[in-house]
XYZ file of C-alpha atoms in Angstrom:
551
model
C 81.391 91.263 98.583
C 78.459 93.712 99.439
C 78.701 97.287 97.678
C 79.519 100.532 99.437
C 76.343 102.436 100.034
C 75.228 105.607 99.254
C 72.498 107.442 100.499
C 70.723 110.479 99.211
C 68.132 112.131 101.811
C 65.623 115.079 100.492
C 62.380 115.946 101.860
C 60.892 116.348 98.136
C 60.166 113.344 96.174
C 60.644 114.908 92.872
C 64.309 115.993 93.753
C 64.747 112.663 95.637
C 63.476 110.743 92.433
C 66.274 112.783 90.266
C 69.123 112.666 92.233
C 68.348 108.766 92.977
C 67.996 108.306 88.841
C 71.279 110.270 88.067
C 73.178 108.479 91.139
C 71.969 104.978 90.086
C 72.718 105.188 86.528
C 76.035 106.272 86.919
C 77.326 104.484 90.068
C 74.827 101.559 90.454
C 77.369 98.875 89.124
C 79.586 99.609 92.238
C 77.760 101.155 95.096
C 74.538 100.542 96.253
C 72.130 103.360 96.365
C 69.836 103.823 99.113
C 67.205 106.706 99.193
C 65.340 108.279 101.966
C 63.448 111.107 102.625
C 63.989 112.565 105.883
C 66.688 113.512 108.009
C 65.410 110.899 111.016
C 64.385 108.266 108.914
C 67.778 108.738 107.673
C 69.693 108.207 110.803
C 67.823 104.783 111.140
C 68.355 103.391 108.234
C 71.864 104.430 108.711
C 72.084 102.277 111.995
C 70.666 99.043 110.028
C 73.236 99.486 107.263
C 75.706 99.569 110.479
C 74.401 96.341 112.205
C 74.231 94.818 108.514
C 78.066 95.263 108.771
C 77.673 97.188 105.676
C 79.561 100.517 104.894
C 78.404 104.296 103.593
C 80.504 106.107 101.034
C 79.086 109.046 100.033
C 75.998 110.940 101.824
C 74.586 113.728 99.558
C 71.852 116.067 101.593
C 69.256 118.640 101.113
C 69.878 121.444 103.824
C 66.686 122.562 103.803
C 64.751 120.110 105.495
C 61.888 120.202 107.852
C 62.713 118.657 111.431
C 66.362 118.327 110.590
C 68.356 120.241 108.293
C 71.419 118.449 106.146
C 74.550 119.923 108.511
C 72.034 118.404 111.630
C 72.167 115.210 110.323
C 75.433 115.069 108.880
C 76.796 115.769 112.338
C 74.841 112.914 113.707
C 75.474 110.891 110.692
C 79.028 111.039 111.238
C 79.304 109.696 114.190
C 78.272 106.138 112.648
C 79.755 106.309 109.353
C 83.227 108.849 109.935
C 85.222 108.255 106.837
C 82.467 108.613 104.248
C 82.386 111.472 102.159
C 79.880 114.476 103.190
C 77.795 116.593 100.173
C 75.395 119.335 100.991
C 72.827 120.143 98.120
C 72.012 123.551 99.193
C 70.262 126.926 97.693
C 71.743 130.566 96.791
C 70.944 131.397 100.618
C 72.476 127.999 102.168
C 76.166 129.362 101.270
C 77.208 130.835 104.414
C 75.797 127.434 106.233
C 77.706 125.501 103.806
C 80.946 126.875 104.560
C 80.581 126.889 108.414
C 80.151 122.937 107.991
C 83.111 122.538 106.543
C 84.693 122.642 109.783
C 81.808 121.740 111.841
C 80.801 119.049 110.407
C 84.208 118.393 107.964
C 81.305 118.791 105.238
C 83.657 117.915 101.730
C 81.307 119.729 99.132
C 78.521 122.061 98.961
C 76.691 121.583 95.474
C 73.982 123.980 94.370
C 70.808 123.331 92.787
C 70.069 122.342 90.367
C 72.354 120.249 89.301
C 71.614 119.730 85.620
C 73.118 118.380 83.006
C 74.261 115.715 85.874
C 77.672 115.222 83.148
C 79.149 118.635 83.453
C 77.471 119.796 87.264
C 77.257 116.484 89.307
C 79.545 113.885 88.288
C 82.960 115.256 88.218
C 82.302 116.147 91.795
C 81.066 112.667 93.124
C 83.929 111.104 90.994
C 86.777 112.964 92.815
C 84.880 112.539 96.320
C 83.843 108.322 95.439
C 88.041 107.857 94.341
C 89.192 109.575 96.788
C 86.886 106.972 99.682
C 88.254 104.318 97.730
C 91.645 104.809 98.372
C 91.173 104.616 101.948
C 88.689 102.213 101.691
C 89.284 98.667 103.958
C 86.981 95.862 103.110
C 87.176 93.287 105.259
C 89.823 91.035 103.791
C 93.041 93.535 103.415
C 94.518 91.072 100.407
C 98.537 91.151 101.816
C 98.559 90.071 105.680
C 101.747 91.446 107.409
C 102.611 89.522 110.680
C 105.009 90.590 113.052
C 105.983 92.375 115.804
C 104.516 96.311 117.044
C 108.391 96.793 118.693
C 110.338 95.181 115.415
C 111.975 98.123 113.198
C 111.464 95.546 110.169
C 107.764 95.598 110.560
C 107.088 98.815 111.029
C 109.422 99.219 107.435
C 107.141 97.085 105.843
C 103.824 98.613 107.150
C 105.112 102.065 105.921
C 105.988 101.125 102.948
C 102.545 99.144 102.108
C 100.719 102.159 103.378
C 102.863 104.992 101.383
C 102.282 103.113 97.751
C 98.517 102.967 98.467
C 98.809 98.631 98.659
C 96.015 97.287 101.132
C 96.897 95.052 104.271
C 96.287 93.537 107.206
C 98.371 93.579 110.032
C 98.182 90.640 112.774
C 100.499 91.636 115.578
C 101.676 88.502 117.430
C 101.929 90.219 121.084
C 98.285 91.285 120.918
C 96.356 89.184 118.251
C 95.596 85.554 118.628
C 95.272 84.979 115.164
C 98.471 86.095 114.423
C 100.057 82.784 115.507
C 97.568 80.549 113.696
C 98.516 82.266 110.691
C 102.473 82.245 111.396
C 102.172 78.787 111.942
C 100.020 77.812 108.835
C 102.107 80.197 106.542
C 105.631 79.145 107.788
C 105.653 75.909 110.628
C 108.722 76.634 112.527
C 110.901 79.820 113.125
C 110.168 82.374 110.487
C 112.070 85.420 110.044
C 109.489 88.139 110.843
C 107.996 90.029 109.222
C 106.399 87.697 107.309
C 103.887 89.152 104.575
C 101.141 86.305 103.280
C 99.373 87.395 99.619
C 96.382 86.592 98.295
C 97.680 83.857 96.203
C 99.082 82.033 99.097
C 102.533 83.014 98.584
C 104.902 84.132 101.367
C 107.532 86.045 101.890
C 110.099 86.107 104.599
C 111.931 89.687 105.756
C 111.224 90.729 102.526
C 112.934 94.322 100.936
C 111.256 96.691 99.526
C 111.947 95.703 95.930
C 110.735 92.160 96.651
C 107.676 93.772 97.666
C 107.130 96.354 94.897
C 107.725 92.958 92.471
C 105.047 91.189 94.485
C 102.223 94.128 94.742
C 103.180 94.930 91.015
C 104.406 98.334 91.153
C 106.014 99.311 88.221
C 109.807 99.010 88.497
C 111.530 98.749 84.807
C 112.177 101.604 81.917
C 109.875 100.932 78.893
C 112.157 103.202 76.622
C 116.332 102.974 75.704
C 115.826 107.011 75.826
C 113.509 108.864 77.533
C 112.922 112.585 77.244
C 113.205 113.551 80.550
C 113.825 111.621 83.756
C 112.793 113.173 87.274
C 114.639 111.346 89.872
C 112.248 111.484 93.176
C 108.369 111.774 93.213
C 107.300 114.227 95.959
C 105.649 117.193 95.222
C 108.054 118.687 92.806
C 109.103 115.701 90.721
C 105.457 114.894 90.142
C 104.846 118.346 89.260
C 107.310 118.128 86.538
C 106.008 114.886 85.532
C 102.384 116.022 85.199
C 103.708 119.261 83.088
C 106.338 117.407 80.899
C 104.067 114.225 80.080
C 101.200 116.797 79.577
C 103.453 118.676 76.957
C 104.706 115.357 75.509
C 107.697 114.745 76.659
C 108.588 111.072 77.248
C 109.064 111.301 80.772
C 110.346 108.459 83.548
C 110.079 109.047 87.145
C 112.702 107.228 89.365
C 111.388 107.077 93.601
C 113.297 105.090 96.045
C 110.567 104.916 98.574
C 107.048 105.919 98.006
C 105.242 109.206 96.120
C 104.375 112.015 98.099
C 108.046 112.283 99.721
C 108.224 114.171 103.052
C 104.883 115.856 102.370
C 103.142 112.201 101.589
C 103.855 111.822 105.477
C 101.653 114.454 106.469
C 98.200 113.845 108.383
C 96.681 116.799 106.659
C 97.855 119.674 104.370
C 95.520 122.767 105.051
C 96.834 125.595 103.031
C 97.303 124.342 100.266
C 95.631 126.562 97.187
C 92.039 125.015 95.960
C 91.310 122.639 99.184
C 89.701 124.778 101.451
C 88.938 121.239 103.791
C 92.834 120.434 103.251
C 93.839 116.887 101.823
C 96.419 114.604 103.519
C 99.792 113.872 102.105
C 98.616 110.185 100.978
C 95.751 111.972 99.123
C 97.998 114.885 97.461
C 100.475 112.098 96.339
C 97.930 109.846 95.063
C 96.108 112.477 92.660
C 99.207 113.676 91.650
C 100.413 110.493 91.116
C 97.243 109.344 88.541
C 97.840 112.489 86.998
C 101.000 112.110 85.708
C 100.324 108.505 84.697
C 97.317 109.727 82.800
C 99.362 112.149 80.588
C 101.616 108.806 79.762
C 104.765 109.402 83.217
C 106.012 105.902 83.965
C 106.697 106.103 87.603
C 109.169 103.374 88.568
C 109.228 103.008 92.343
C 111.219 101.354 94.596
C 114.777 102.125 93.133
C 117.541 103.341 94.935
C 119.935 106.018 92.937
C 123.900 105.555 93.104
C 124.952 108.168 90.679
C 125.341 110.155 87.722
C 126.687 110.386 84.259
C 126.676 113.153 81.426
C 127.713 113.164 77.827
C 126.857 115.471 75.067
C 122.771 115.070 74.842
C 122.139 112.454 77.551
C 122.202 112.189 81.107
C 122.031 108.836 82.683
C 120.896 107.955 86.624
C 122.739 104.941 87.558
C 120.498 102.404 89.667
C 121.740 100.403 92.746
C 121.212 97.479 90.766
C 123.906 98.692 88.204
C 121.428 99.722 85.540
C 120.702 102.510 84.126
C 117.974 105.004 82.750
C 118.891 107.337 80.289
C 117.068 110.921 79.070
C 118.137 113.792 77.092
C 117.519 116.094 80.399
C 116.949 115.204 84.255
C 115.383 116.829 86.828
C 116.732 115.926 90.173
C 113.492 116.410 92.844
C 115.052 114.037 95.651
C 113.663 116.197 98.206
C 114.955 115.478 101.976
C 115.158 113.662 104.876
C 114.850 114.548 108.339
C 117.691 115.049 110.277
C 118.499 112.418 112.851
C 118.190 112.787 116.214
C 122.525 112.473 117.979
C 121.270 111.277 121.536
C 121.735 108.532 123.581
C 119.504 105.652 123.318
C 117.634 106.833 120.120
C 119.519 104.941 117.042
C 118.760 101.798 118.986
C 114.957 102.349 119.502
C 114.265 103.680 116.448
C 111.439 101.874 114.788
C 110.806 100.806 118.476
C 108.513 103.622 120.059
C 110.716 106.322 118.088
C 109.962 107.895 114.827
C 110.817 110.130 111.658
C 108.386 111.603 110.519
C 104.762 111.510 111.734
C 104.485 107.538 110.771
C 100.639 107.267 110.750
C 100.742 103.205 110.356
C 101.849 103.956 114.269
C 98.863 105.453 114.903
C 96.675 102.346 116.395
C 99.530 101.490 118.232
C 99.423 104.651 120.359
C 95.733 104.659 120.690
C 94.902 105.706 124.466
C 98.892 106.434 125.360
C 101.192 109.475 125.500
C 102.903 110.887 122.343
C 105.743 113.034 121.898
C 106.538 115.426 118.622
C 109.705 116.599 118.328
C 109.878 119.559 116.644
C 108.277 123.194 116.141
C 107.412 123.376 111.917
C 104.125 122.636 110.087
C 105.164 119.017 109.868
C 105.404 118.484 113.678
C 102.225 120.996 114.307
C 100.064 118.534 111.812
C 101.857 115.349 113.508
C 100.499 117.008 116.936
C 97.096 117.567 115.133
C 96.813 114.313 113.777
C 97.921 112.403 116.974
C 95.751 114.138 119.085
C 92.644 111.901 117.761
C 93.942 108.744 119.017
C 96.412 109.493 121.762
C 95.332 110.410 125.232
C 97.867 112.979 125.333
C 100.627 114.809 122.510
C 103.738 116.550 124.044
C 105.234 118.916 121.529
C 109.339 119.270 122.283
C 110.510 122.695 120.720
C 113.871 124.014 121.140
C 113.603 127.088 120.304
C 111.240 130.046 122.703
C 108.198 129.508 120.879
C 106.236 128.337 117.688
C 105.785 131.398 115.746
C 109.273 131.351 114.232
C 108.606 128.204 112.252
C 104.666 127.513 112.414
C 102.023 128.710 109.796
C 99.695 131.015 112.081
C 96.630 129.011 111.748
C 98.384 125.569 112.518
C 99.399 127.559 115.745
C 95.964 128.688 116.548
C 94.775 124.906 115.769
C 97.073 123.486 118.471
C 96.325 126.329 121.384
C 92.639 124.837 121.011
C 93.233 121.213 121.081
C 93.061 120.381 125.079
C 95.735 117.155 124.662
C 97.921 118.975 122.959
C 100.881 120.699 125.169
C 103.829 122.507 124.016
C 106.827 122.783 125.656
C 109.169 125.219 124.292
C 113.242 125.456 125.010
C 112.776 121.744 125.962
C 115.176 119.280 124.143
C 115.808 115.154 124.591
C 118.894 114.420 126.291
C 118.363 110.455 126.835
C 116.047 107.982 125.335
C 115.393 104.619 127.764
C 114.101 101.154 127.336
C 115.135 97.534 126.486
C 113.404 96.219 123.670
C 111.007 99.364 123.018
C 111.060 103.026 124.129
C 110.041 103.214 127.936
C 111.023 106.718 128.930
C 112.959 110.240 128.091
C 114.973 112.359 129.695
C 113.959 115.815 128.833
C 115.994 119.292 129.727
C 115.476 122.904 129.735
C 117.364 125.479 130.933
C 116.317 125.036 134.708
C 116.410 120.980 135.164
C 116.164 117.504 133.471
C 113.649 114.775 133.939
C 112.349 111.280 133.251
C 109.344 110.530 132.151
C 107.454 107.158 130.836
C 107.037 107.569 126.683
C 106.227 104.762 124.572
C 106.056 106.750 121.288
C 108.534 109.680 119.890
C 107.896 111.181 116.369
C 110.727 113.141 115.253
C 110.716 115.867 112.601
C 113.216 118.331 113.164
C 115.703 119.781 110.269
C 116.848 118.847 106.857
C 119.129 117.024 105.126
C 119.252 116.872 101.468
C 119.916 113.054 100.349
C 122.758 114.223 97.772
C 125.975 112.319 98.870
C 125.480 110.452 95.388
C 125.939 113.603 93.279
C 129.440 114.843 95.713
C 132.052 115.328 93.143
C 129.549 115.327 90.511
C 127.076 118.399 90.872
C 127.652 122.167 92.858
C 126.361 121.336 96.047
C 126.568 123.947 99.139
C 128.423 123.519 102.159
C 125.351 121.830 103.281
C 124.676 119.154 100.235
C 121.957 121.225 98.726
C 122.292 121.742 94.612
C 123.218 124.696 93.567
C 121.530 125.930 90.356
C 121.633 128.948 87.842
C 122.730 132.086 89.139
C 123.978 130.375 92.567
C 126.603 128.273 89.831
C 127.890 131.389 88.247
C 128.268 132.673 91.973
C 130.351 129.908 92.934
C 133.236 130.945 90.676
C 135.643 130.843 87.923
C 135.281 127.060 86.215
C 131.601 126.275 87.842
C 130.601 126.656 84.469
C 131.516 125.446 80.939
C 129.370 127.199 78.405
C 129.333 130.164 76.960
C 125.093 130.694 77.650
C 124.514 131.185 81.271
C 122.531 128.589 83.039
C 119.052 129.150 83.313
C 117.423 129.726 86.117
C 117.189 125.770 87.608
C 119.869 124.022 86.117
C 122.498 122.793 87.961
C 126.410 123.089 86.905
C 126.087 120.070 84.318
C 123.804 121.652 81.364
C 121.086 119.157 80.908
C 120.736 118.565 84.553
C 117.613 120.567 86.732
C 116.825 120.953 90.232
C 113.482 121.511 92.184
C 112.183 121.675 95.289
C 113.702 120.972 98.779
C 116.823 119.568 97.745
C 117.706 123.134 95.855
C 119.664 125.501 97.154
C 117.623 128.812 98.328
C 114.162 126.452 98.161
C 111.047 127.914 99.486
C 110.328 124.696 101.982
C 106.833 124.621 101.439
C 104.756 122.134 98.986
C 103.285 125.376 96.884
C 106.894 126.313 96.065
C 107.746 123.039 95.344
C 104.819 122.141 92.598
C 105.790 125.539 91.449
C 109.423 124.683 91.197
C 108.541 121.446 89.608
C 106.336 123.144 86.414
C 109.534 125.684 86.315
C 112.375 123.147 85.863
C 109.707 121.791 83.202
C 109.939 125.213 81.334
C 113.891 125.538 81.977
C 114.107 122.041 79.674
C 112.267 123.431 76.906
C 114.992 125.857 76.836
C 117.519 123.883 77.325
C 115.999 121.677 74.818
C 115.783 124.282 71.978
C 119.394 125.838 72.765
C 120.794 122.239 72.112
C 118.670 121.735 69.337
C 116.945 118.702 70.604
């Protein structure tokens, strides 16, 4: 397999000479290094690496450049190789040119000379930007190739869940791709229950579930230890917070996640305000760092495991698994998170996963290349949906209930949308009716004056919250609305909520031992800040916990 390239371009041979030397020695068993010393000269070797069907990771650029600065050619360079990762190499004055690229040209670093020692100034930089192209990275052969059908439920299950655990594929639709049949045919002769995913070691599997995949792609699924520390039971934002800060601190810590990392925020096209990444990172990205984090500091993450309930005894808690087992910790951390509310109107149970949505499903994405999208919904989910949609569709429709945006929309997500031509809100607009056979064809839309049909062949839904807690009723304090209640909210719920004679600190819940953070607490703050934030304080809350029971 050819190497990813990089290219370095600087106008002055002694600079190019360095930056080529420290590049090559460090990266040179994995990427080819290319380097050249103009802008134009540049942009044409650029176009031979394209017909060469070869592929740029990194470009790292001078600004100051006769004929063509850096930012010049980075916005032409982009154009033939869009995913790779952009660095400027600029001077004191360059700064203010810097940061305007990062939204004209989506530059992802400025780096000042000079550079030196290349260790402390150079590499940790080109490290973060080379991992974070490899993740998305697509070589030609995917490994697992996922045939099936664009309209099936089942495949688009499958996709999602390949795509939210970071595990390569190819997918070979059989309405549109010839191949897809050969395949089908070679892998299973005959009727096959679809999807049908093909590995690299020949192996197939039919329909599979999601635990049959995790086995297959080897995600980690089983408890190393009788008796962990802590366990943190879901691995969005706030349970992987917690992991990173009680693995860090060493506590033998387990994380149990039923579906993917990243939770509701791992769904998200792009997260812009989030402290420290001024270009924003998507969901995938945010889960995936936070992920190797807490598996650097020693976490075991054990995916794909469904949670059925809860037991407590004097020093131990223990999650119950759908498979009957259990995991057992001195303390838990519950950091389920939530889902989004379902949609009560005719015709959408039965086309979901057929043209309609949860979430902002970006494995749909090719699938609505050139077409008409609706978002349903009005928070910063269904604003970066909208955002994200808007590259591929020909056209996104946001559907808010309520009179405008500004009630439930960071400002600058607002501003982002009003600028995007093919993006149109329509506010005090609901669905009454979703149409089609086999796949969504059309939606009947109301306002206050009239309804009316019109053709849709993709819906994304985000609206609401529901906390997925029905496994801790009779168990936990929940509110009226299935959210945990924890620490002062327990003594507020009355006479019995609590046994001890301590009060409960500030995140546990109304079994002493137990924690919750994030979205699935009571009075949470909804946004993924609050929720890393929450995670780290639940962390602190078991020390305490830990030293009052004198473990």
């Amino acid at each position: 397999m050819k190497k990813p390239v990089i290219v370095a371009v600087d106008d002055d041979p002694e600079v190019l000479q360095a930056i080529g030397q420290d590049i090559r020695r460090e990266y040179g068993e994995r990427f080819r290094v290319i380097r050249v010393d103009s802008g134009s000269r540049a942009l044409e070797v650029l176009r031979q690496v394209k017909l060469a069907n070869e592929i740029v990771a990194l470009m790292l650029v001078d600004q100051r450049m006769p004929g063509m600065t850096g930012v010049a050619f980075l916005d032409e360079a982009r154009r033939l190789f869009a995913e790779a990762k952009r660095v400027l190499l600029t001077a004191y004055a360059d700064t203010d040119a810097a940061i305007k690229a990062i939204n004209d040209v989506r530059l992802d670093y400025y780096l000042m000379k000079p550079w030196d020692p290349p260790e402390d100034r150079l590499y940790p930089v080109l490290d973060d930007l080379l991992d974070d192209w490899l993740a998305g990275y697509r070589p030609e052969f995917e490994g697992v190739r996922v045939v099936g059908h664009r309209w099936s439920p089942e495949s688009h299950d499958v996709r999602d869940f390949l795509a939210r655990n970071q595990a390569p594929y190819q997918w070979l639709d059989l309405a549109t791709n010839p191949a897809a049949q050969e395949l089908l045919d070679l892998a299973r002769p005959g009727t096959a229950n679809l999807p049908v995913l093909i590995f690299p070691d020949g192996s197939v599997l039919e329909s599979p579930t999601n635990q049959q995949i995790a086995e297959k792609v080897g995600l980690r699924r089983r408890a190393e230890v009788p008796l962990y520390d802590l366990v943190v039971v879901g691995a969005g934002p706030s349970g992987l917070a917690a992991a990173v800060y009680a693995a860090s601190e060493g506590l033998k810590t387990a994380v149990l996640e039923r579906y993917a990392a990243g939770g509701q925020a791992g769904m998200s096209s792009r997260i812009e305000n989030y402290l420290g990444f001024p270009s924003g990172l998507s969901g995938d990205d945010l889960a995936r760092r936070a992920l190797t984090q807490a598996q650097r500091f020693g976490a075991e993450c054990l995916l794909a495991h469904e949670v059925a309930g809860l037991t407590a005894a004097e020093g131990s808690v223990g999650i119950v698994l759908g498979d009957g087992t259990e995991v057992r910790a001195h303390s838990a951390i519950l950091a389920t998170g939530v889902a989004y509310r379902r949609l009560q109107v005719s015709g959408v149970e039965a086309l979901t996963g057929r043209g309609i949505y949860y979430g902002a499903a970006m494995t749909e994405a090719a699938s609505v290349r050139g077409e008409d999208v609706f978002v349903v919904g009005g928070a910063n989910s269904a604003g970066q949906a909208a955002v994200f949609f808007s590259d591929v569709a020909r056209s996104v429709t946001m559907l808010v209930r309520g009179p405008s945006l500004s009630a439930t929309m960071s400002q600058y997500l607002i501003d982002r949308i009003l600028r995007t031509p093919n993006i149109h809100v329509r506010c005090r607009t609901e669905v009454e009716q979703a149409l089609g056979e086999d796949h969504l064809e059309a939606l009947v839309l109301k306002n206050a004056d009239a309804s009316e049909t019109i053709p849709a062949r993709g819906m994304f839904v985000m609206i609401g919250a529901v906390p997925p807690t029905d496994w801790l009723a009779g168990t936990l304090l929940l509110d009226e609305r299935g959210f945990v209640l924890t620490g002062p909210d327990v003594l507020a719920a009355g006479k019995g909520s609590w046994k001890l004679d301590r009060d409960p600190f500030l995140l546990e819940t109304s079994i002493p031992g137990i924690f919750a953070a994030g979205d699935v607490r009571h009075g949470s703050g909804k946004r993924v800040a609050t929720a890393v934030g929450e995670g780290a304080m639940a962390v602190m809350s078991v020390w305490q916990y830990r030293s009052a029971a004198g473990l």
